[in-house]
Short mmCIF file of C-alpha atoms and ligand atoms in Angstrom, two decimals:
data_model
loop_
_atom_site.label_atom_id
_atom_site.label_comp_id
_atom_site.label_asym_id
_atom_site.label_seq_id
_atom_site.Cartn_x
_atom_site.Cartn_y
_atom_site.Cartn_z
CA MET P 1 0.00 0.00 0.00
CA LEU P 2 2.96 2.31 0.64
CA LEU P 3 4.18 1.61 -2.84
CA MET P 4 0.79 2.38 -4.30
CA GLY P 5 0.52 5.69 -2.50
CA TYR P 6 -2.18 4.91 0.06
CA GLY P 7 -2.10 7.14 3.14
CA PRO P 8 -1.56 5.77 6.66
CA ASP P 9 -5.25 6.25 7.59
CA VAL P 10 -6.51 4.08 4.77
CA THR P 11 -3.78 1.53 5.43
CA ALA P 12 -4.62 1.38 9.12
CA SER P 13 -8.32 0.91 8.53
CA ARG P 14 -7.82 -1.76 5.86
CA MET P 15 -5.30 -3.62 8.00
CA LEU P 16 -8.02 -4.11 10.58
CA ARG P 17 -10.10 -5.93 8.00
CA LEU P 18 -7.39 -8.46 7.16
CA GLN P 19 -8.54 -12.00 7.89
CA PRO P 20 -6.08 -14.56 9.19
CA VAL P 21 -5.69 -17.47 6.78
CA ALA P 22 -7.30 -20.32 8.67
CA MET P 23 -4.90 -23.22 8.93
CA ARG P 24 -3.13 -25.39 11.35
CA LEU P 25 0.22 -26.88 10.53
CA GLU P 26 1.38 -29.92 12.40
CA MET P 27 4.87 -31.30 12.39
CA LYS P 28 5.60 -34.83 13.54
CA GLU P 29 8.38 -37.35 13.35
CA GLY P 30 8.06 -39.37 10.18
CA ILE P 31 9.35 -42.70 8.90
CA ASN P 32 13.05 -43.11 8.05
CA GLY P 33 14.18 -39.98 9.92
CA CYS P 34 11.82 -37.61 8.09
CA SER P 35 9.96 -34.61 9.54
CA VAL P 36 6.39 -34.55 8.30
CA ILE P 37 4.39 -31.33 8.14
CA ASN P 38 0.73 -31.98 7.66
CA ASP P 39 -1.65 -29.46 6.17
CA ALA P 40 -4.18 -31.73 4.56
CA TYR P 41 -7.13 -29.38 4.74
CA SER P 42 -6.63 -26.55 2.33
CA SER P 43 -5.00 -25.77 -0.93
CA ASP P 44 -4.63 -22.23 -2.18
CA PRO P 45 -1.59 -20.10 -3.01
CA GLU P 46 -1.78 -18.02 0.19
CA SER P 47 -1.84 -20.92 2.61
CA LEU P 48 0.76 -22.71 0.48
CA ALA P 49 3.08 -19.72 0.91
CA ILE P 50 2.70 -19.92 4.71
CA ALA P 51 3.23 -23.66 4.75
CA LEU P 52 6.33 -23.31 2.55
CA ASP P 53 7.77 -20.73 4.94
CA PHE P 54 7.28 -23.18 7.77
CA LEU P 55 8.96 -25.90 5.70
CA VAL P 56 11.89 -23.63 4.92
CA GLN P 57 12.29 -22.89 8.66
CA GLN P 58 13.18 -26.57 9.07
CA ASN P 59 16.94 -26.61 8.81
CA GLN P 60 17.33 -30.18 10.05
CA HIS P 61 17.22 -31.71 6.58
CA GLU P 62 18.70 -30.41 3.36
CA ARG P 63 16.07 -32.07 1.24
CA ARG P 64 12.58 -30.63 1.23
CA THR P 65 9.75 -32.44 -0.48
CA VAL P 66 6.28 -31.07 -1.16
CA ILE P 67 3.33 -33.36 -1.79
CA LEU P 68 0.77 -31.04 -3.33
CA SER P 69 -2.80 -31.44 -4.61
CA ASP P 70 -4.54 -29.39 -7.27
CA MET P 71 -5.59 -25.93 -6.16
CA LEU P 72 -9.33 -25.70 -5.85
CA GLN P 73 -9.61 -22.13 -6.99
CA ASN P 74 -11.93 -21.52 -9.86
CA ALA P 75 -11.09 -17.90 -10.60
CA GLY P 76 -8.36 -16.99 -13.03
CA ASN P 77 -6.20 -18.65 -15.58
CA GLU P 78 -4.99 -22.13 -14.61
CA GLU P 79 -1.72 -21.88 -16.47
CA GLU P 80 -0.92 -18.63 -14.71
CA LEU P 81 -1.85 -20.11 -11.31
CA TYR P 82 0.38 -23.19 -11.69
CA GLY P 83 3.16 -21.08 -13.19
CA GLN P 84 3.04 -18.96 -10.04
CA ILE P 85 3.12 -22.08 -7.85
CA ALA P 86 6.09 -23.46 -9.78
CA ARG P 87 8.05 -20.24 -9.24
CA MET P 88 7.14 -20.23 -5.55
CA LEU P 89 8.48 -23.77 -5.10
CA ILE P 90 11.74 -22.91 -6.84
CA ASN P 91 12.20 -19.71 -4.85
CA LYS P 92 11.78 -21.62 -1.62
CA GLY P 93 14.41 -24.16 -2.62
CA ILE P 94 12.08 -27.15 -2.72
CA THR P 95 14.03 -30.18 -3.91
CA ARG P 96 11.19 -32.51 -4.88
CA LEU P 97 7.56 -32.09 -5.87
CA ILE P 98 4.94 -34.80 -5.94
CA GLY P 99 1.90 -33.35 -7.66
CA ILE P 100 -1.44 -35.08 -7.23
CA GLY P 101 -4.53 -34.27 -9.27
CA PRO P 102 -5.62 -33.90 -12.89
CA ALA P 103 -4.84 -30.18 -13.13
CA LEU P 104 -1.26 -30.61 -11.87
CA CYS P 105 -0.77 -33.52 -14.28
CA LYS P 106 -2.04 -31.36 -17.11
CA HIS P 107 0.40 -28.56 -16.28
CA LYS P 108 3.38 -30.67 -15.29
CA LYS P 109 5.58 -29.12 -17.94
CA LEU P 110 5.49 -25.86 -15.92
CA PHE P 111 7.41 -27.53 -13.06
CA GLU P 112 11.15 -27.95 -13.36
CA ILE P 113 11.63 -29.50 -9.91
CA PRO P 114 12.38 -33.26 -9.84
CA GLY P 115 9.58 -35.50 -8.62
CA GLY P 116 6.51 -36.96 -10.19
CA PHE P 117 2.82 -36.55 -10.88
CA CYS P 118 -0.21 -38.74 -10.14
CA PRO P 119 -3.80 -38.22 -11.27
CA GLY P 120 -5.20 -39.00 -7.80
CA THR P 121 -4.45 -39.95 -4.19
CA ASP P 122 -5.40 -43.61 -4.74
CA GLU P 123 -2.86 -43.95 -7.54
CA PHE P 124 -0.22 -42.39 -5.31
CA LEU P 125 -1.01 -44.75 -2.44
CA LYS P 126 -0.86 -47.77 -4.76
CA SER P 127 2.64 -46.88 -5.89
CA PHE P 128 3.79 -45.71 -2.43
CA HIS P 129 7.10 -47.12 -1.30
CA PRO P 130 8.37 -46.11 2.18
CA GLY P 131 11.99 -46.31 1.02
CA ASP P 132 11.39 -43.36 -1.30
CA PHE P 133 11.28 -41.07 1.71
CA HIS P 134 14.18 -40.66 4.12
CA ASP P 135 15.99 -37.89 6.01
CA GLU P 136 14.00 -35.06 4.50
CA SER P 137 11.34 -32.58 5.50
CA ILE P 138 8.04 -33.36 3.81
CA LEU P 139 5.14 -30.93 3.47
CA ILE P 140 1.79 -32.59 2.78
CA LYS P 141 -0.47 -29.93 1.41
CA GLY P 142 -3.78 -30.71 -0.18
CA ALA P 143 -7.40 -29.72 -0.45
CA ARG P 144 -9.66 -31.71 1.84
CA ILE P 145 -11.31 -33.74 -0.95
CA PHE P 146 -7.97 -35.29 -1.86
CA GLY P 147 -7.90 -37.10 1.48
CA PHE P 148 -4.21 -36.50 2.08
CA GLU P 149 -4.57 -37.62 5.71
CA ARG P 150 -4.13 -41.13 4.27
CA ILE P 151 -0.70 -40.11 2.97
CA ASN P 152 0.05 -38.47 6.30
CA LYS P 153 -0.71 -41.73 8.11
CA LEU P 154 1.72 -43.70 5.95
CA LEU P 155 4.54 -41.21 6.44
CA GLN P 156 4.12 -40.83 10.18
CA GLN P 157 5.95 -42.90 12.70
CA ARG P 158 3.70 -45.00 14.90
CA SER P 159 3.90 -44.43 18.61
CA HIS P 160 1.78 -44.73 21.67
CA GLU P 161 -1.06 -42.38 22.04
CA THR P 162 0.22 -40.03 24.69
CA VAL P 163 1.58 -36.89 23.06
CA LEU P 164 3.05 -33.60 24.13
CA GLU P 165 1.53 -30.94 21.90
CA VAL P 166 3.83 -27.98 21.44
CA ASN P 167 2.22 -24.81 20.16
CA LEU P 168 4.85 -22.86 18.25
CA ASN P 169 2.61 -19.79 17.88
CA ALA P 170 2.40 -19.60 21.66
CA LEU P 171 6.18 -19.83 21.88
CA VAL P 172 6.53 -16.93 19.44
CA HIS P 173 3.87 -14.97 21.32
CA ASN P 174 5.79 -15.38 24.58
CA LEU P 175 9.08 -14.48 22.90
CA ASN P 176 7.56 -11.29 21.52
CA TYR P 177 5.90 -10.46 24.83
CA PHE P 178 9.27 -10.49 26.59
CA ARG P 179 10.93 -8.61 23.75
CA SER P 180 8.34 -5.88 24.17
CA ARG P 181 9.44 -5.57 27.78
CA LEU P 182 13.11 -5.06 26.97
CA ASN P 183 14.85 -1.76 26.45
CA PRO P 184 15.66 -1.10 22.80
CA GLY P 185 18.90 -2.84 21.94
CA THR P 186 18.83 -5.30 24.84
CA LYS P 187 19.58 -8.76 23.50
CA LEU P 188 17.66 -11.89 24.35
CA MET P 189 19.25 -15.27 25.02
CA ALA P 190 16.72 -18.12 24.81
CA MET P 191 17.43 -21.03 27.13
CA VAL P 192 17.00 -24.29 25.20
CA LYS P 193 18.83 -26.52 27.68
CA ALA P 194 17.44 -29.92 28.61
CA PHE P 195 15.66 -30.43 25.29
CA SER P 196 14.20 -26.91 25.56
CA TYR P 197 12.66 -27.63 28.96
CA GLY P 198 11.29 -30.87 27.54
CA SER P 199 9.63 -29.38 24.50
CA GLY P 200 12.09 -30.25 21.73
CA SER P 201 15.45 -29.45 20.21
CA PHE P 202 15.79 -28.21 16.62
CA GLU P 203 12.02 -27.74 16.32
CA ILE P 204 12.15 -25.06 19.00
CA ALA P 205 15.53 -23.66 17.94
CA ASN P 206 14.43 -23.29 14.31
CA THR P 207 11.44 -21.25 15.44
CA LEU P 208 13.58 -19.07 17.71
CA GLU P 209 16.14 -18.52 14.97
CA TRP P 210 13.44 -17.64 12.44
CA HIS P 211 12.00 -15.12 14.88
CA ARG P 212 15.43 -13.67 15.56
CA ALA P 213 16.33 -14.51 19.10
CA ASP P 214 19.91 -13.26 19.61
CA TYR P 215 21.44 -16.20 21.41
CA LEU P 216 20.70 -19.77 22.47
CA ALA P 217 21.98 -21.52 25.58
CA VAL P 218 22.28 -25.25 26.19
CA ALA P 219 23.62 -27.22 29.15
CA TYR P 220 26.05 -29.59 27.38
CA ALA P 221 28.15 -29.58 24.22
CA ASP P 222 26.14 -32.55 22.87
CA GLU P 223 22.99 -30.48 22.87
CA GLY P 224 24.76 -27.72 20.95
CA VAL P 225 26.21 -30.18 18.42
CA GLU P 226 22.74 -31.58 17.81
CA LEU P 227 21.47 -28.08 17.03
CA ARG P 228 24.39 -27.32 14.72
CA LYS P 229 23.84 -30.62 12.87
CA ALA P 230 20.23 -29.57 12.41
CA GLY P 231 21.39 -26.38 10.71
CA ILE P 232 21.01 -23.87 13.54
CA SER P 233 23.38 -20.95 12.99
CA LEU P 234 22.58 -18.71 15.98
CA PRO P 235 25.40 -18.30 18.49
CA ILE P 236 25.09 -20.97 21.20
CA MET P 237 26.43 -20.77 24.76
CA VAL P 238 27.24 -24.09 26.47
CA MET P 239 26.88 -23.86 30.24
CA ASN P 240 28.65 -27.04 31.35
CA PRO P 241 31.71 -27.51 29.19
CA GLU P 242 33.39 -30.86 29.84
CA GLU P 243 36.86 -32.05 28.94
CA ASN P 244 35.67 -34.61 26.40
CA GLY P 245 33.29 -32.20 24.69
CA MET P 246 35.83 -29.42 24.20
CA ASP P 247 37.05 -30.40 20.74
CA ALA P 248 33.50 -30.73 19.43
CA MET P 249 32.77 -27.36 21.02
CA LEU P 250 35.43 -25.69 18.88
CA ARG P 251 34.65 -27.68 15.78
CA TYR P 252 30.98 -26.72 15.90
CA ASN P 253 31.54 -23.11 16.81
CA LEU P 254 29.89 -23.39 20.23
CA GLU P 255 30.76 -20.89 22.95
CA PRO P 256 31.67 -22.32 26.36
CA GLU P 257 30.77 -20.84 29.70
CA ILE P 258 34.04 -20.58 31.63
CA TYR P 259 33.38 -20.62 35.36
CA ASN P 260 36.77 -21.33 36.96
CA PHE P 261 40.46 -21.62 36.15
CA ARG P 262 40.12 -25.36 35.54
CA THR P 263 37.62 -24.88 32.70
CA LEU P 264 39.78 -22.10 31.30
CA SER P 265 42.84 -24.34 31.06
CA MET P 266 40.69 -27.11 29.63
CA LEU P 267 39.74 -24.73 26.83
CA ALA P 268 43.33 -23.57 26.39
CA ARG P 269 44.42 -27.20 25.90
CA ALA P 270 41.70 -27.78 23.31
CA ILE P 271 42.72 -24.65 21.41
CA LYS P 272 46.34 -25.82 21.41
CA ARG P 273 45.32 -29.24 20.04
CA LYS P 274 43.52 -27.52 17.24
CA SER P 275 45.96 -24.64 16.75
CA ASP P 276 46.90 -24.58 13.05
CA SER P 277 43.39 -24.74 11.62
CA GLN P 278 41.99 -22.32 14.21
CA THR P 279 41.56 -18.91 12.66
CA ALA P 280 38.63 -17.08 14.28
CA ALA P 281 38.85 -16.15 17.94
CA VAL P 282 37.13 -18.51 20.37
CA LYS P 283 34.28 -16.73 22.09
CA ILE P 284 33.65 -17.45 25.74
CA HIS P 285 31.21 -16.42 28.44
CA LEU P 286 32.45 -15.82 31.97
CA LYS P 287 30.26 -16.87 34.86
CA LEU P 288 30.55 -14.88 38.08
CA ASP P 289 29.34 -16.13 41.45
CA THR P 290 27.42 -13.32 43.14
CA GLY P 291 25.67 -15.37 45.82
CA MET P 292 24.13 -18.45 44.26
CA HIS P 293 27.29 -20.38 45.20
CA ARG P 294 26.96 -22.87 42.40
CA LEU P 295 29.46 -22.14 39.60
CA GLY P 296 31.47 -19.03 38.90
CA PHE P 297 34.50 -16.86 39.57
CA GLU P 298 34.59 -14.83 42.78
CA SER P 299 35.71 -11.22 43.31
CA ILE P 300 39.19 -12.27 44.31
CA ASP P 301 39.63 -14.12 40.98
CA ILE P 302 38.96 -11.14 38.73
CA LYS P 303 42.50 -9.77 38.55
CA PRO P 304 44.32 -13.06 37.86
CA LEU P 305 41.54 -14.06 35.47
CA ALA P 306 41.87 -10.84 33.48
CA ASP P 307 45.66 -11.24 33.42
CA GLN P 308 45.39 -14.75 32.01
CA LEU P 309 42.78 -13.73 29.45
CA CYS P 310 44.84 -10.79 28.23
CA ALA P 311 47.67 -13.22 27.52
CA MET P 312 45.40 -15.58 25.56
CA LYS P 313 45.06 -13.93 22.18
CA GLU P 314 42.89 -16.74 20.75
CA ILE P 315 40.10 -16.01 23.21
CA THR P 316 37.52 -13.23 23.15
CA VAL P 317 35.21 -12.69 26.08
CA GLN P 318 31.79 -12.34 24.53
CA SER P 319 29.84 -11.89 27.72
CA VAL P 320 30.04 -11.91 31.47
CA PHE P 321 27.10 -13.07 33.54
CA SER P 322 25.74 -14.26 36.84
CA HIS P 323 22.61 -16.06 38.03
CA LEU P 324 20.01 -14.95 40.59
CA ALA P 325 19.07 -17.33 43.39
CA GLY P 326 15.59 -16.02 44.18
CA SER P 327 14.46 -13.52 41.58
CA GLU P 328 10.79 -14.60 41.84
CA ASP P 329 10.58 -14.16 45.60
CA PRO P 330 9.77 -10.67 46.98
CA GLY P 331 11.07 -11.85 50.35
CA MET P 332 14.53 -12.09 48.81
CA ASP P 333 14.57 -8.78 46.96
CA ALA P 334 17.25 -7.30 49.20
CA PHE P 335 19.48 -10.28 48.45
CA THR P 336 18.71 -10.06 44.73
CA ARG P 337 19.63 -6.35 44.70
CA GLN P 338 22.84 -7.23 46.46
CA GLN P 339 23.61 -9.87 43.81
CA ILE P 340 22.94 -7.34 41.04
CA ASP P 341 25.21 -4.71 42.67
CA CYS P 342 27.95 -7.24 43.21
CA PHE P 343 27.63 -8.33 39.55
CA ARG P 344 27.90 -4.74 38.32
CA THR P 345 31.05 -4.14 40.36
CA MET P 346 32.74 -7.37 39.29
CA ALA P 347 31.76 -6.96 35.62
CA ASP P 348 33.05 -3.37 35.62
CA GLU P 349 36.39 -4.39 37.01
CA LEU P 350 36.70 -7.22 34.55
CA THR P 351 35.89 -5.17 31.45
CA LYS P 352 38.23 -2.42 32.60
CA ARG P 353 41.07 -4.90 32.86
CA LEU P 354 40.20 -6.61 29.58
CA GLY P 355 40.11 -3.29 27.77
CA TYR P 356 37.11 -4.07 25.55
CA PRO P 357 33.36 -4.08 26.10
CA VAL P 358 31.53 -7.35 26.76
CA LEU P 359 27.83 -8.11 27.06
CA ARG P 360 26.56 -8.31 30.65
CA HIS P 361 23.52 -10.34 31.73
CA ILE P 362 21.99 -11.53 35.00
CA LEU P 363 18.20 -11.71 34.60
CA ASN P 364 16.33 -15.01 34.18
CA SER P 365 12.57 -15.14 33.46
CA ALA P 366 11.35 -13.94 36.83
CA GLY P 367 14.18 -11.40 36.92
CA ILE P 368 13.05 -9.88 33.60
CA ASN P 369 9.60 -9.44 35.08
CA ARG P 370 10.63 -8.08 38.46
CA PHE P 371 13.93 -6.20 37.90
CA PRO P 372 13.47 -4.40 34.56
CA ASP P 373 16.12 -1.82 35.50
CA SER P 374 18.82 -4.50 35.51
CA GLN P 375 18.62 -5.78 31.97
CA PHE P 376 22.20 -4.72 31.18
CA GLU P 377 22.96 -5.71 27.55
CA MET P 378 21.19 -9.08 27.51
CA VAL P 379 18.68 -11.22 29.43
CA ARG P 380 18.27 -15.00 29.63
CA LEU P 381 14.71 -16.13 29.07
CA GLY P 382 13.90 -19.66 30.23
CA ILE P 383 10.71 -21.09 31.72
CA SER P 384 8.49 -18.13 30.77
CA LEU P 385 9.34 -18.58 27.09
CA TYR P 386 7.50 -21.88 27.54
CA GLY P 387 4.51 -20.06 29.01
CA ILE P 388 5.03 -20.34 32.74
CA SER P 389 5.35 -17.47 35.19
CA THR P 390 5.37 -17.33 38.97
CA ASP P 391 3.57 -13.98 38.76
CA PRO P 392 -0.20 -14.47 38.28
CA GLY P 393 -0.46 -11.07 36.57
CA GLU P 394 2.24 -11.90 34.07
CA GLN P 395 0.85 -15.43 33.60
CA LYS P 396 -2.25 -13.85 32.01
CA SER P 397 -0.07 -12.32 29.27
CA LEU P 398 1.58 -15.63 28.40
CA GLU P 399 0.27 -18.47 26.28
CA THR P 400 0.51 -22.17 27.07
CA VAL P 401 3.12 -23.84 24.89
CA SER P 402 3.01 -27.48 25.97
CA SER P 403 0.00 -29.71 26.59
CA LEU P 404 0.25 -33.35 27.62
CA LYS P 405 -2.63 -35.31 26.16
CA THR P 406 -3.65 -38.92 25.97
CA SER P 407 -6.80 -40.89 25.30
CA ILE P 408 -8.91 -43.45 27.10
CA SER P 409 -7.94 -47.08 26.43
CA GLN P 410 -10.78 -48.77 28.32
CA ILE P 411 -13.79 -47.85 30.44
CA LYS P 412 -15.36 -50.18 33.01
CA THR P 413 -17.95 -50.01 35.74
CA ILE P 414 -16.99 -51.49 39.09
CA GLY P 415 -19.13 -52.25 42.11
CA ALA P 416 -19.08 -50.62 45.55
CA GLY P 417 -16.22 -52.07 47.58
CA ASP P 418 -14.13 -53.03 44.53
CA THR P 419 -10.55 -51.78 44.45
CA VAL P 420 -8.45 -50.33 41.63
CA GLY P 421 -4.80 -50.97 40.79
CA TYR P 422 -1.71 -52.21 42.59
CA ASN P 423 -1.87 -52.70 46.36
CA ARG P 424 -5.65 -52.20 46.16
CA SER P 425 -5.04 -48.68 47.47
CA TRP P 426 -8.22 -47.13 46.08
CA LYS P 427 -11.63 -48.49 47.00
CA ALA P 428 -14.92 -47.57 45.32
CA GLU P 429 -17.41 -46.28 47.87
CA LYS P 430 -20.22 -46.72 45.39
CA GLU P 431 -20.61 -48.14 41.92
CA SER P 432 -17.95 -46.26 39.91
CA VAL P 433 -16.80 -45.80 36.35
CA ILE P 434 -13.07 -46.21 35.80
CA ALA P 435 -11.14 -45.07 32.71
CA THR P 436 -7.66 -46.43 32.02
CA ILE P 437 -5.23 -44.21 30.13
CA PRO P 438 -1.84 -45.09 28.58
CA VAL P 439 0.40 -42.78 30.59
CA GLY P 440 2.36 -43.66 33.71
CA TYR P 441 5.43 -42.90 35.76
CA ALA P 442 7.69 -44.06 32.92
CA ASP P 443 6.28 -41.12 30.95
CA GLY P 444 7.11 -38.69 33.73
CA LEU P 445 3.90 -38.77 35.75
CA SER P 446 4.96 -38.99 39.38
CA ARG P 447 3.57 -41.75 41.59
CA ARG P 448 2.76 -38.99 44.05
CA LEU P 449 -0.26 -38.22 41.87
CA GLY P 450 -1.95 -41.50 42.80
CA ASN P 451 -5.14 -41.93 44.79
CA GLY P 452 -6.86 -38.64 44.12
CA ARG P 453 -3.90 -36.29 44.48
CA GLY P 454 -3.61 -35.87 40.71
CA LYS P 455 -6.46 -34.63 38.55
CA MET P 456 -6.98 -34.64 34.80
CA MET P 457 -9.55 -33.34 32.36
CA VAL P 458 -11.97 -35.57 30.47
CA ASN P 459 -14.49 -33.88 28.16
CA GLY P 460 -14.34 -30.65 30.13
CA HIS P 461 -14.65 -32.33 33.55
CA ILE P 462 -11.91 -32.51 36.13
CA VAL P 463 -11.56 -36.07 37.42
CA PRO P 464 -9.28 -37.65 40.06
CA VAL P 465 -6.72 -40.42 39.67
CA ALA P 466 -7.98 -43.71 41.11
CA GLY P 467 -5.36 -46.01 42.64
CA ASN P 468 -1.60 -45.91 42.25
CA ILE P 469 -0.02 -44.63 39.06
CA CYS P 470 1.43 -47.63 37.19
CA MET P 471 4.55 -47.66 35.02
CA ASP P 472 2.68 -47.19 31.74
CA MET P 473 -0.91 -46.67 32.78
CA THR P 474 -3.15 -44.68 35.09
CA MET P 475 -6.77 -45.14 36.12
CA LEU P 476 -9.21 -42.26 36.51
CA ASP P 477 -12.50 -42.14 38.38
CA ILE P 478 -14.85 -40.73 35.73
CA THR P 479 -18.08 -41.56 37.53
CA GLY P 480 -20.82 -39.21 36.31
CA VAL P 481 -18.87 -37.96 33.31
CA SER P 482 -20.06 -38.98 29.89
CA ALA P 483 -17.09 -40.37 28.03
CA ASN P 484 -16.19 -43.05 25.50
CA GLU P 485 -13.12 -45.14 24.90
CA GLY P 486 -10.81 -43.13 22.66
CA ASP P 487 -11.85 -39.77 24.14
CA GLU P 488 -9.11 -37.23 24.83
CA VAL P 489 -7.68 -36.78 28.33
CA VAL P 490 -5.69 -33.65 29.18
CA VAL P 491 -2.99 -34.16 31.81
CA PHE P 492 -1.92 -30.53 31.60
CA GLY P 493 -2.54 -27.76 29.09
CA SER P 494 -4.21 -24.39 28.81
CA GLU P 495 -7.25 -25.41 30.88
CA MET P 496 -5.30 -27.66 33.25
CA PRO P 497 -2.45 -25.45 34.47
CA ILE P 498 0.80 -27.30 34.94
CA THR P 499 1.35 -25.28 38.12
CA ARG P 500 -1.57 -27.10 39.76
CA LEU P 501 -0.12 -30.46 38.77
CA ALA P 502 3.27 -29.34 40.09
CA GLU P 503 1.73 -28.55 43.47
CA ALA P 504 0.11 -31.97 43.63
CA MET P 505 3.47 -33.54 42.76
CA ASP P 506 5.23 -31.39 45.34
CA THR P 507 7.57 -29.92 42.76
CA ILE P 508 7.94 -27.06 40.27
CA PRO P 509 6.82 -26.96 36.60
CA TYR P 510 10.47 -27.10 35.47
CA GLU P 511 10.79 -30.64 36.83
CA ILE P 512 7.56 -31.87 35.22
CA LEU P 513 8.40 -30.44 31.80
CA THR P 514 11.95 -31.77 31.71
CA GLY P 515 10.83 -35.11 33.14
CA ILE P 516 8.43 -36.04 30.34
CA SER P 517 10.03 -39.08 28.85
CA ARG P 518 11.43 -39.04 25.33
CA ARG P 519 9.06 -41.86 24.37
CA VAL P 520 6.18 -39.38 24.53
CA LYS P 521 5.93 -38.11 21.00
CA ARG P 522 6.17 -34.36 20.57
CA ILE P 523 3.82 -32.82 18.03
CA TYR P 524 4.53 -29.30 16.88
CA PHE P 525 1.86 -27.14 15.47
CA GLN P 526 1.64 -23.67 14.11
CA GLU P 527 -1.56 -21.93 13.12
C1 LIG R 1 18.15 -22.16 33.36
C2 LIG R 1 18.88 -20.89 33.48
C3 LIG R 1 18.24 -19.67 33.21
C4 LIG R 1 16.78 -19.55 32.92
O1 LIG R 1 16.06 -19.60 34.11
P1 LIG R 1 14.45 -19.49 34.11
O2 LIG R 1 14.09 -19.40 35.53
O3 LIG R 1 13.97 -20.74 33.47
O4 LIG R 1 14.14 -18.29 33.32
C5 LIG R 1 19.01 -18.54 33.21
N1 LIG R 1 20.33 -18.59 33.49
C6 LIG R 1 20.96 -19.73 33.78
C7 LIG R 1 22.41 -19.70 34.10
C8 LIG R 1 20.27 -20.93 33.80
O5 LIG R 1 20.90 -22.06 34.10
#
């Protein structure tokens, strides 16, 4: 509109009338190491463009395949439409196209991308061979009448029915919410340690990179290597460098946190081993102990540390940071202020001795919320990126990222006096209806939730756990709730706050999220 000379008033009023393109993209693990993005409900150039952008975000595979149906638009010239689609696919670097439908077959000469064409979904399914798909990202995009969910089913890996749904829009919403609270120019480091607090690795990192987070942080070199192998190019800080991960750290351009003289010499040895091929400076992050008493240099170390660093020409200090012990707790504010002051003093002395500026950062999620005047040059956003805040006011501004869902395997009615589960620990006082669900302590559901302490949601009703939690199964007392086998059960999600579950488990949401076993399939969706 700018280009066409419309004024800001007209633009503003028309913008309000823009309709979101209704769609929901789902990404799941596919067969033979593939990532499968399913959008089997619509087919038009606009939604294709969005789906292609999502596909291109996926850096984990070099090869990107699109399985596309005919467009069901009647208006306009067909040749022009498919010409436009062909250009779009080339511009997005799609490596293979499988076109399904009579119109695509008719216009196949317009497409220069390798692949093939089929007149219909049935023909495709008849000639389907699983070996044709491996280690690639596949977008399945078709109008509803083509029934592409059948293709989706063949390409998806089977797994048990408990899934962790990860809403990538919510992640982006939370990222942008915190960005809006930062001073202009303050950088944001997104904490993706421990499998991004249980929610995924490259899937989350790709989204954060696409939406321009400044930095990522992981706990171990392995986690960083996994991200690099998946094509993530953002700078990555590694918080627990270990001797045997140091070479990989340098090879994959990861940036270690150095927290004492031992880790510094470990790094120096690795640099020496590598010496000749090493050209760029190795970037490091210095951790200062300001009261947490976990890892970090102390005040007395600053001078010798700076002396050593000045003599090590291969090393550049990228940032200096510290961690708050109780940033969420108003009762500890005096201590937190003291930590911040101590950090400022130590960081000042260090940068003065180094002779060049380095980024400073101390705030974690709760710190960003409660100490906005101490952002320094960067903040480290963790749990709240995943939608969880200890501040009820702030919680309202965040969106739920992860939901743990399962479905009912069996329903049975038991008589008064009957017991449920191991040790017969739960007894029916009256005739009761029991639903068994395929999720247990091996999935990360604590045994503490047994016998009524844990609650879940079935068809909008909150129901208690009956009996002890088993390794792979749990029983619920659904008496009075109308439900069928196969119905969805929400363990936690937007209507079942994880904080409530955490209280019942006598822990914090961090532990629940990171404790969800890897056998629980993660499903990513973006709307
Ligand atoms: C995990 C971690 C964070 C993030 O903490 P949240 O409370 O999840 O925001 C920040 N800094 C360091 C050093 C951490 O280990």
